[in-house]
Amino acid sequence: MVDPRQHILPVYRPPEEVFVQGEGAYLFTEDGRRYLDFIAGIAVNALGHAHPAMVEALRDQAGKLWHTSNMFRVKGQEELADKICRDTFADRVFFTNSGTEAIECAIKAARKFHWAAGNPERLDIITFTGAFHGRSIGAINAGGNPKYLEGFGPKLPGFVHLEWGDHDALKAAIAASTAAAVLVEPVQGEGGVRAMPEQCLKGLRDLCNEHGVLLIYDEVQCGMGRTGQLWGYQWAAGSDPDILCAAKGIGGGFPFGACLMTEAVGEPMQPGSHGSTYGGNPLAMAVGNVVWDIISSEEFLANVRRVSGTLQQGLKSLADSHPDKVEAVTGKGLLTGLRLKADPKSLQGICRDEGLLAGVAGNNVLRLAPPLVVDDDQVRDAISMIDAALTEWTPG
């Protein structure tokens, strides 16, 4: 029998299930089996599957205009950029197709800022162990993970990698004359779903101010309401960035991202300095405006915080019930999980057999990133499934 995947580049190893339909927090296979989706396309489907307002917006726009490129004005871009700048620290927005592209824009903008200020030697982007910033050549060098760098040529200059939590090394790196920016995830996703302490975010902002270094937040995974604030860094007062990268949840399942920046950072990025053929296309903007209107409301965010409390309570009960297998609850809001005492990959499979879709992340974490519209009953169902899976699981 011919493998139907024979022509797909084998960089993924998905399970055999094929999903053909989604509704809210649920996915359905070809044979009709229902799964509770607690990974949401890796923190992408923020409003769940087939949200009626998103479907309506996309259908309406698809019947009008799909693409013009950025040679021409796109009204939806202007509307969404106005909303973003109204509701955030930002004065300028560049729309992309993905989080990786948002990161690339951020790196370029940071270096261009210093070049325009007469400091071309300021090139270094400071990052941390456990970081994940995307899959392009620039992004994997920013992340610094040896596994992702292997086989793709020499490391690029201009990136400084520090151990997470090494404050002395951080102070020295920021004080260097070649430092351009610090790039950090307020809550690391791939690195084990670990949150940077709020006092550290504020301290990082103060250090950057002291030395004229830009602060870039990668909120591709932890942003757009996932922690219960619109942006994860907002739990720490006085920690606003100079640049912020968003994607995943900002499109609610439609692929697009954004690079937000202050006027000072954006001003040197003049015509010809950056671009994208598809970024900010009419289809993406139609969906993006709907997603922003829903998620940015305080009522919506308050409910995320409330449901997050239910999930955290349930996970803590699992940690108490399975102390031989669970080390800790980790993460923040609806980007959370269980740090386990062994590789969670086989546990992930048992959860799937139970009807729950979950992810895994570094440091032996079973990662949970459900749709932000998940309710208390669905959270309790997920906890019950994880409990059954943990009971069955024999760590390797």
PDB file of N, CA and C in Angstrom, residues 22-27 35-51 54 221 223-228 248-249 252-253 291 294-295 300-301 303-308 311 333-336 356-359 367-376 378-379 382:
ATOM      1  N   GLY A  22     -13.802  20.854  13.226  1.00  0.00           N
ATOM      2  CA  GLY A  22     -13.625  21.352  14.580  1.00  0.00           C
ATOM      3  C   GLY A  22     -14.802  22.207  14.985  1.00  0.00           C
ATOM      4  N   GLU A  23     -15.053  22.233  16.273  1.00  0.00           N
ATOM      5  CA  GLU A  23     -16.125  23.062  16.812  1.00  0.00           C
ATOM      6  C   GLU A  23     -15.752  23.478  18.229  1.00  0.00           C
ATOM      7  N   GLY A  24     -15.508  24.764  18.416  1.00  0.00           N
ATOM      8  CA  GLY A  24     -15.116  25.245  19.732  1.00  0.00           C
ATOM      9  C   GLY A  24     -13.827  24.597  20.193  1.00  0.00           C
ATOM     10  N   ALA A  25     -13.875  23.913  21.322  1.00  0.00           N
ATOM     11  CA  ALA A  25     -12.684  23.271  21.886  1.00  0.00           C
ATOM     12  C   ALA A  25     -12.545  21.814  21.459  1.00  0.00           C
ATOM     13  N   TYR A  26     -13.325  21.385  20.467  1.00  0.00           N
ATOM     14  CA  TYR A  26     -13.307  19.983  20.054  1.00  0.00           C
ATOM     15  C   TYR A  26     -12.848  19.818  18.604  1.00  0.00           C
ATOM     16  N   LEU A  27     -12.183  18.683  18.347  1.00  0.00           N
ATOM     17  CA  LEU A  27     -11.831  18.258  16.993  1.00  0.00           C
ATOM     18  C   LEU A  27     -12.438  16.884  16.742  1.00  0.00           C
ATOM     19  N   TYR A  35     -12.351  14.683  20.080  1.00  0.00           N
ATOM     20  CA  TYR A  35     -11.207  14.934  20.961  1.00  0.00           C
ATOM     21  C   TYR A  35     -11.340  16.330  21.559  1.00  0.00           C
ATOM     22  N   LEU A  36     -10.983  16.442  22.825  1.00  0.00           N
ATOM     23  CA  LEU A  36     -10.901  17.742  23.478  1.00  0.00           C
ATOM     24  C   LEU A  36      -9.523  18.322  23.171  1.00  0.00           C
ATOM     25  N   ASP A  37      -9.509  19.469  22.522  1.00  0.00           N
ATOM     26  CA  ASP A  37      -8.270  20.042  21.997  1.00  0.00           C
ATOM     27  C   ASP A  37      -7.651  20.988  23.018  1.00  0.00           C
ATOM     28  N   PHE A  38      -6.604  20.534  23.701  1.00  0.00           N
ATOM     29  CA  PHE A  38      -5.918  21.360  24.680  1.00  0.00           C
ATOM     30  C   PHE A  38      -4.509  21.737  24.218  1.00  0.00           C
ATOM     31  N   ILE A  39      -4.326  21.778  22.898  1.00  0.00           N
ATOM     32  CA  ILE A  39      -3.082  22.325  22.348  1.00  0.00           C
ATOM     33  C   ILE A  39      -3.379  23.414  21.321  1.00  0.00           C
ATOM     34  N   ALA A  40      -4.592  23.361  20.738  1.00  0.00           N
ATOM     35  CA  ALA A  40      -5.117  24.454  19.903  1.00  0.00           C
ATOM     36  C   ALA A  40      -4.155  24.885  18.800  1.00  0.00           C
ATOM     37  N   GLY A  41      -3.623  23.896  18.085  1.00  0.00           N
ATOM     38  CA  GLY A  41      -2.704  24.229  16.997  1.00  0.00           C
ATOM     39  C   GLY A  41      -1.435  24.892  17.492  1.00  0.00           C
ATOM     40  N   ILE A  42      -1.004  24.539  18.694  1.00  0.00           N
ATOM     41  CA  ILE A  42       0.125  25.138  19.416  1.00  0.00           C
ATOM     42  C   ILE A  42      -0.178  26.608  19.725  1.00  0.00           C
ATOM     43  N   ALA A  43      -1.205  26.807  20.544  1.00  0.00           N
ATOM     44  CA  ALA A  43      -1.603  28.128  21.030  1.00  0.00           C
ATOM     45  C   ALA A  43      -2.063  29.060  19.916  1.00  0.00           C
ATOM     46  N   VAL A  44      -2.587  28.498  18.844  1.00  0.00           N
ATOM     47  CA  VAL A  44      -3.012  29.295  17.699  1.00  0.00           C
ATOM     48  C   VAL A  44      -4.519  29.561  17.703  1.00  0.00           C
ATOM     49  N   ASN A  45      -5.319  28.514  17.867  1.00  0.00           N
ATOM     50  CA  ASN A  45      -6.773  28.648  17.739  1.00  0.00           C
ATOM     51  C   ASN A  45      -7.356  29.268  19.010  1.00  0.00           C
ATOM     52  N   ALA A  46      -7.078  30.538  19.200  1.00  0.00           N
ATOM     53  CA  ALA A  46      -7.426  31.212  20.441  1.00  0.00           C
ATOM     54  C   ALA A  46      -8.928  31.235  20.686  1.00  0.00           C
ATOM     55  N   LEU A  47      -9.715  31.330  19.637  1.00  0.00           N
ATOM     56  CA  LEU A  47     -11.169  31.358  19.774  1.00  0.00           C
ATOM     57  C   LEU A  47     -11.781  30.009  19.418  1.00  0.00           C
ATOM     58  N   GLY A  48     -10.992  28.981  19.467  1.00  0.00           N
ATOM     59  CA  GLY A  48     -11.476  27.647  19.160  1.00  0.00           C
ATOM     60  C   GLY A  48     -11.610  27.428  17.664  1.00  0.00           C
ATOM     61  N   HIS A  49     -12.284  26.342  17.319  1.00  0.00           N
ATOM     62  CA  HIS A  49     -12.451  25.966  15.915  1.00  0.00           C
ATOM     63  C   HIS A  49     -13.779  26.478  15.372  1.00  0.00           C
ATOM     64  N   ALA A  50     -13.723  27.007  14.142  1.00  0.00           N
ATOM     65  CA  ALA A  50     -14.917  27.438  13.400  1.00  0.00           C
ATOM     66  C   ALA A  50     -15.737  28.470  14.171  1.00  0.00           C
ATOM     67  N   HIS A  51     -15.057  29.456  14.769  1.00  0.00           N
ATOM     68  CA  HIS A  51     -15.774  30.508  15.474  1.00  0.00           C
ATOM     69  C   HIS A  51     -16.667  31.256  14.479  1.00  0.00           C
ATOM     70  N   MET A  54     -15.501  34.654  13.025  1.00  0.00           N
ATOM     71  CA  MET A  54     -14.336  34.535  12.151  1.00  0.00           C
ATOM     72  C   MET A  54     -14.730  33.941  10.804  1.00  0.00           C
ATOM     73  N   GLN A 221       3.726  33.074  21.338  1.00  0.00           N
ATOM     74  CA  GLN A 221       2.960  32.007  21.970  1.00  0.00           C
ATOM     75  C   GLN A 221       2.219  32.479  23.221  1.00  0.00           C
ATOM     76  N   GLY A 223       1.247  35.592  24.030  1.00  0.00           N
ATOM     77  CA  GLY A 223       0.461  36.803  23.890  1.00  0.00           C
ATOM     78  C   GLY A 223      -0.985  36.563  23.474  1.00  0.00           C
ATOM     79  N   MET A 224      -1.682  37.619  23.152  1.00  0.00           N
ATOM     80  CA  MET A 224      -3.093  37.621  22.739  1.00  0.00           C
ATOM     81  C   MET A 224      -3.991  36.914  23.758  1.00  0.00           C
ATOM     82  N   GLY A 225      -3.863  37.345  25.013  1.00  0.00           N
ATOM     83  CA  GLY A 225      -4.768  36.905  26.050  1.00  0.00           C
ATOM     84  C   GLY A 225      -4.452  35.586  26.710  1.00  0.00           C
ATOM     85  N   ARG A 226      -3.422  34.901  26.264  1.00  0.00           N
ATOM     86  CA  ARG A 226      -3.201  33.533  26.744  1.00  0.00           C
ATOM     87  C   ARG A 226      -2.874  33.464  28.239  1.00  0.00           C
ATOM     88  N   THR A 227      -2.265  34.483  28.792  1.00  0.00           N
ATOM     89  CA  THR A 227      -1.964  34.467  30.229  1.00  0.00           C
ATOM     90  C   THR A 227      -3.047  35.140  31.060  1.00  0.00           C
ATOM     91  N   GLY A 228      -4.064  35.696  30.395  1.00  0.00           N
ATOM     92  CA  GLY A 228      -5.098  36.427  31.114  1.00  0.00           C
ATOM     93  C   GLY A 228      -4.954  37.927  31.014  1.00  0.00           C
ATOM     94  N   LYS A 248       0.497  33.485  15.979  1.00  0.00           N
ATOM     95  CA  LYS A 248      -0.338  32.439  16.555  1.00  0.00           C
ATOM     96  C   LYS A 248      -1.740  32.959  16.886  1.00  0.00           C
ATOM     97  N   GLY A 249      -2.013  33.242  18.164  1.00  0.00           N
ATOM     98  CA  GLY A 249      -3.357  33.611  18.581  1.00  0.00           C
ATOM     99  C   GLY A 249      -3.904  34.877  17.950  1.00  0.00           C
ATOM    100  N   GLY A 252      -6.013  33.726  15.303  1.00  0.00           N
ATOM    101  CA  GLY A 252      -7.035  32.766  15.683  1.00  0.00           C
ATOM    102  C   GLY A 252      -7.112  31.537  14.793  1.00  0.00           C
ATOM    103  N   GLY A 253      -6.047  31.232  14.078  1.00  0.00           N
ATOM    104  CA  GLY A 253      -6.037  30.092  13.171  1.00  0.00           C
ATOM    105  C   GLY A 253      -5.737  30.485  11.738  1.00  0.00           C
ATOM    106  N   VAL A 291     -10.757  38.951  15.567  1.00  0.00           N
ATOM    107  CA  VAL A 291     -10.063  38.361  16.712  1.00  0.00           C
ATOM    108  C   VAL A 291      -9.662  39.441  17.710  1.00  0.00           C
ATOM    109  N   ILE A 294     -12.583  40.791  19.824  1.00  0.00           N
ATOM    110  CA  ILE A 294     -13.074  39.862  20.848  1.00  0.00           C
ATOM    111  C   ILE A 294     -12.081  39.733  22.000  1.00  0.00           C
ATOM    112  N   ILE A 295     -10.825  39.428  21.688  1.00  0.00           N
ATOM    113  CA  ILE A 295      -9.861  39.099  22.732  1.00  0.00           C
ATOM    114  C   ILE A 295      -9.424  40.316  23.530  1.00  0.00           C
ATOM    115  N   PHE A 300     -13.599  39.556  28.189  1.00  0.00           N
ATOM    116  CA  PHE A 300     -13.041  38.305  27.673  1.00  0.00           C
ATOM    117  C   PHE A 300     -11.810  37.907  28.477  1.00  0.00           C
ATOM    118  N   LEU A 301     -10.905  38.862  28.712  1.00  0.00           N
ATOM    119  CA  LEU A 301      -9.671  38.566  29.440  1.00  0.00           C
ATOM    120  C   LEU A 301      -9.959  38.154  30.877  1.00  0.00           C
ATOM    121  N   ASN A 303     -12.496  36.508  31.891  1.00  0.00           N
ATOM    122  CA  ASN A 303     -12.945  35.111  31.871  1.00  0.00           C
ATOM    123  C   ASN A 303     -11.773  34.162  31.669  1.00  0.00           C
ATOM    124  N   VAL A 304     -10.802  34.572  30.841  1.00  0.00           N
ATOM    125  CA  VAL A 304      -9.594  33.750  30.681  1.00  0.00           C
ATOM    126  C   VAL A 304      -8.902  33.576  32.027  1.00  0.00           C
ATOM    127  N   ARG A 305      -8.795  34.650  32.787  1.00  0.00           N
ATOM    128  CA  ARG A 305      -8.146  34.567  34.099  1.00  0.00           C
ATOM    129  C   ARG A 305      -8.922  33.632  35.031  1.00  0.00           C
ATOM    130  N   ARG A 306     -10.241  33.718  34.982  1.00  0.00           N
ATOM    131  CA  ARG A 306     -11.058  32.872  35.850  1.00  0.00           C
ATOM    132  C   ARG A 306     -10.900  31.394  35.502  1.00  0.00           C
ATOM    133  N   VAL A 307     -11.004  31.069  34.197  1.00  0.00           N
ATOM    134  CA  VAL A 307     -10.869  29.669  33.773  1.00  0.00           C
ATOM    135  C   VAL A 307      -9.453  29.172  34.026  1.00  0.00           C
ATOM    136  N   SER A 308      -8.474  30.072  33.897  1.00  0.00           N
ATOM    137  CA  SER A 308      -7.094  29.694  34.202  1.00  0.00           C
ATOM    138  C   SER A 308      -6.971  29.219  35.643  1.00  0.00           C
ATOM    139  N   LEU A 311      -8.125  25.687  35.845  1.00  0.00           N
ATOM    140  CA  LEU A 311      -7.127  24.779  35.297  1.00  0.00           C
ATOM    141  C   LEU A 311      -5.949  24.618  36.258  1.00  0.00           C
ATOM    142  N   GLY A 333      -1.427  31.252  33.220  1.00  0.00           N
ATOM    143  CA  GLY A 333      -2.695  31.357  32.522  1.00  0.00           C
ATOM    144  C   GLY A 333      -3.041  30.080  31.785  1.00  0.00           C
ATOM    145  N   LEU A 334      -3.419  30.224  30.521  1.00  0.00           N
ATOM    146  CA  LEU A 334      -3.751  29.071  29.688  1.00  0.00           C
ATOM    147  C   LEU A 334      -2.584  28.652  28.800  1.00  0.00           C
ATOM    148  N   LEU A 335      -1.373  28.990  29.230  1.00  0.00           N
ATOM    149  CA  LEU A 335      -0.147  28.398  28.683  1.00  0.00           C
ATOM    150  C   LEU A 335       0.543  27.760  29.878  1.00  0.00           C
ATOM    151  N   THR A 336       0.254  26.490  30.093  1.00  0.00           N
ATOM    152  CA  THR A 336       0.646  25.853  31.344  1.00  0.00           C
ATOM    153  C   THR A 336       0.916  24.375  31.111  1.00  0.00           C
ATOM    154  N   LEU A 356      -7.898  13.361  24.715  1.00  0.00           N
ATOM    155  CA  LEU A 356      -7.375  14.697  24.989  1.00  0.00           C
ATOM    156  C   LEU A 356      -6.130  14.950  24.159  1.00  0.00           C
ATOM    157  N   LEU A 357      -6.097  16.069  23.474  1.00  0.00           N
ATOM    158  CA  LEU A 357      -4.927  16.468  22.693  1.00  0.00           C
ATOM    159  C   LEU A 357      -4.097  17.443  23.519  1.00  0.00           C
ATOM    160  N   ALA A 358      -2.850  17.085  23.775  1.00  0.00           N
ATOM    161  CA  ALA A 358      -1.923  17.922  24.535  1.00  0.00           C
ATOM    162  C   ALA A 358      -0.595  17.985  23.792  1.00  0.00           C
ATOM    163  N   GLY A 359       0.269  18.867  24.225  1.00  0.00           N
ATOM    164  CA  GLY A 359       1.588  18.987  23.619  1.00  0.00           C
ATOM    165  C   GLY A 359       2.675  18.600  24.603  1.00  0.00           C
ATOM    166  N   ARG A 367       2.568  19.968  27.855  1.00  0.00           N
ATOM    167  CA  ARG A 367       2.150  21.353  27.624  1.00  0.00           C
ATOM    168  C   ARG A 367       0.667  21.438  27.283  1.00  0.00           C
ATOM    169  N   LEU A 368      -0.015  22.393  27.926  1.00  0.00           N
ATOM    170  CA  LEU A 368      -1.430  22.629  27.680  1.00  0.00           C
ATOM    171  C   LEU A 368      -1.621  24.070  27.223  1.00  0.00           C
ATOM    172  N   ALA A 369      -2.284  24.242  26.085  1.00  0.00           N
ATOM    173  CA  ALA A 369      -2.576  25.576  25.561  1.00  0.00           C
ATOM    174  C   ALA A 369      -3.944  25.521  24.891  1.00  0.00           C
ATOM    175  N   PRO A 370      -5.006  25.358  25.679  1.00  0.00           N
ATOM    176  CA  PRO A 370      -6.343  25.202  25.098  1.00  0.00           C
ATOM    177  C   PRO A 370      -6.842  26.499  24.480  1.00  0.00           C
ATOM    178  N   PRO A 371      -7.904  26.428  23.688  1.00  0.00           N
ATOM    179  CA  PRO A 371      -8.532  27.667  23.211  1.00  0.00           C
ATOM    180  C   PRO A 371      -8.913  28.553  24.387  1.00  0.00           C
ATOM    181  N   LEU A 372      -8.871  29.847  24.194  1.00  0.00           N
ATOM    182  CA  LEU A 372      -9.190  30.770  25.282  1.00  0.00           C
ATOM    183  C   LEU A 372     -10.679  30.767  25.600  1.00  0.00           C
ATOM    184  N   VAL A 373     -11.484  30.129  24.767  1.00  0.00           N
ATOM    185  CA  VAL A 373     -12.925  30.041  24.995  1.00  0.00           C
ATOM    186  C   VAL A 373     -13.301  28.771  25.749  1.00  0.00           C
ATOM    187  N   VAL A 374     -12.330  28.011  26.219  1.00  0.00           N
ATOM    188  CA  VAL A 374     -12.596  26.781  26.943  1.00  0.00           C
ATOM    189  C   VAL A 374     -13.389  27.107  28.217  1.00  0.00           C
ATOM    190  N   ASP A 375     -14.280  26.188  28.612  1.00  0.00           N
ATOM    191  CA  ASP A 375     -15.079  26.455  29.808  1.00  0.00           C
ATOM    192  C   ASP A 375     -14.681  25.530  30.956  1.00  0.00           C
ATOM    193  N   ASP A 376     -15.272  25.758  32.122  1.00  0.00           N
ATOM    194  CA  ASP A 376     -14.901  25.014  33.327  1.00  0.00           C
ATOM    195  C   ASP A 376     -15.157  23.519  33.191  1.00  0.00           C
ATOM    196  N   GLN A 378     -15.117  21.723  30.473  1.00  0.00           N
ATOM    197  CA  GLN A 378     -14.105  21.154  29.586  1.00  0.00           C
ATOM    198  C   GLN A 378     -12.763  21.039  30.304  1.00  0.00           C
ATOM    199  N   VAL A 379     -12.445  22.013  31.150  1.00  0.00           N
ATOM    200  CA  VAL A 379     -11.216  21.936  31.949  1.00  0.00           C
ATOM    201  C   VAL A 379     -11.282  20.731  32.871  1.00  0.00           C
ATOM    202  N   ALA A 382     -10.706  17.602  30.967  1.00  0.00           N
ATOM    203  CA  ALA A 382      -9.290  17.437  30.627  1.00  0.00           C
ATOM    204  C   ALA A 382      -8.501  16.933  31.829  1.00  0.00           C
TER     205      ALA A 382
END
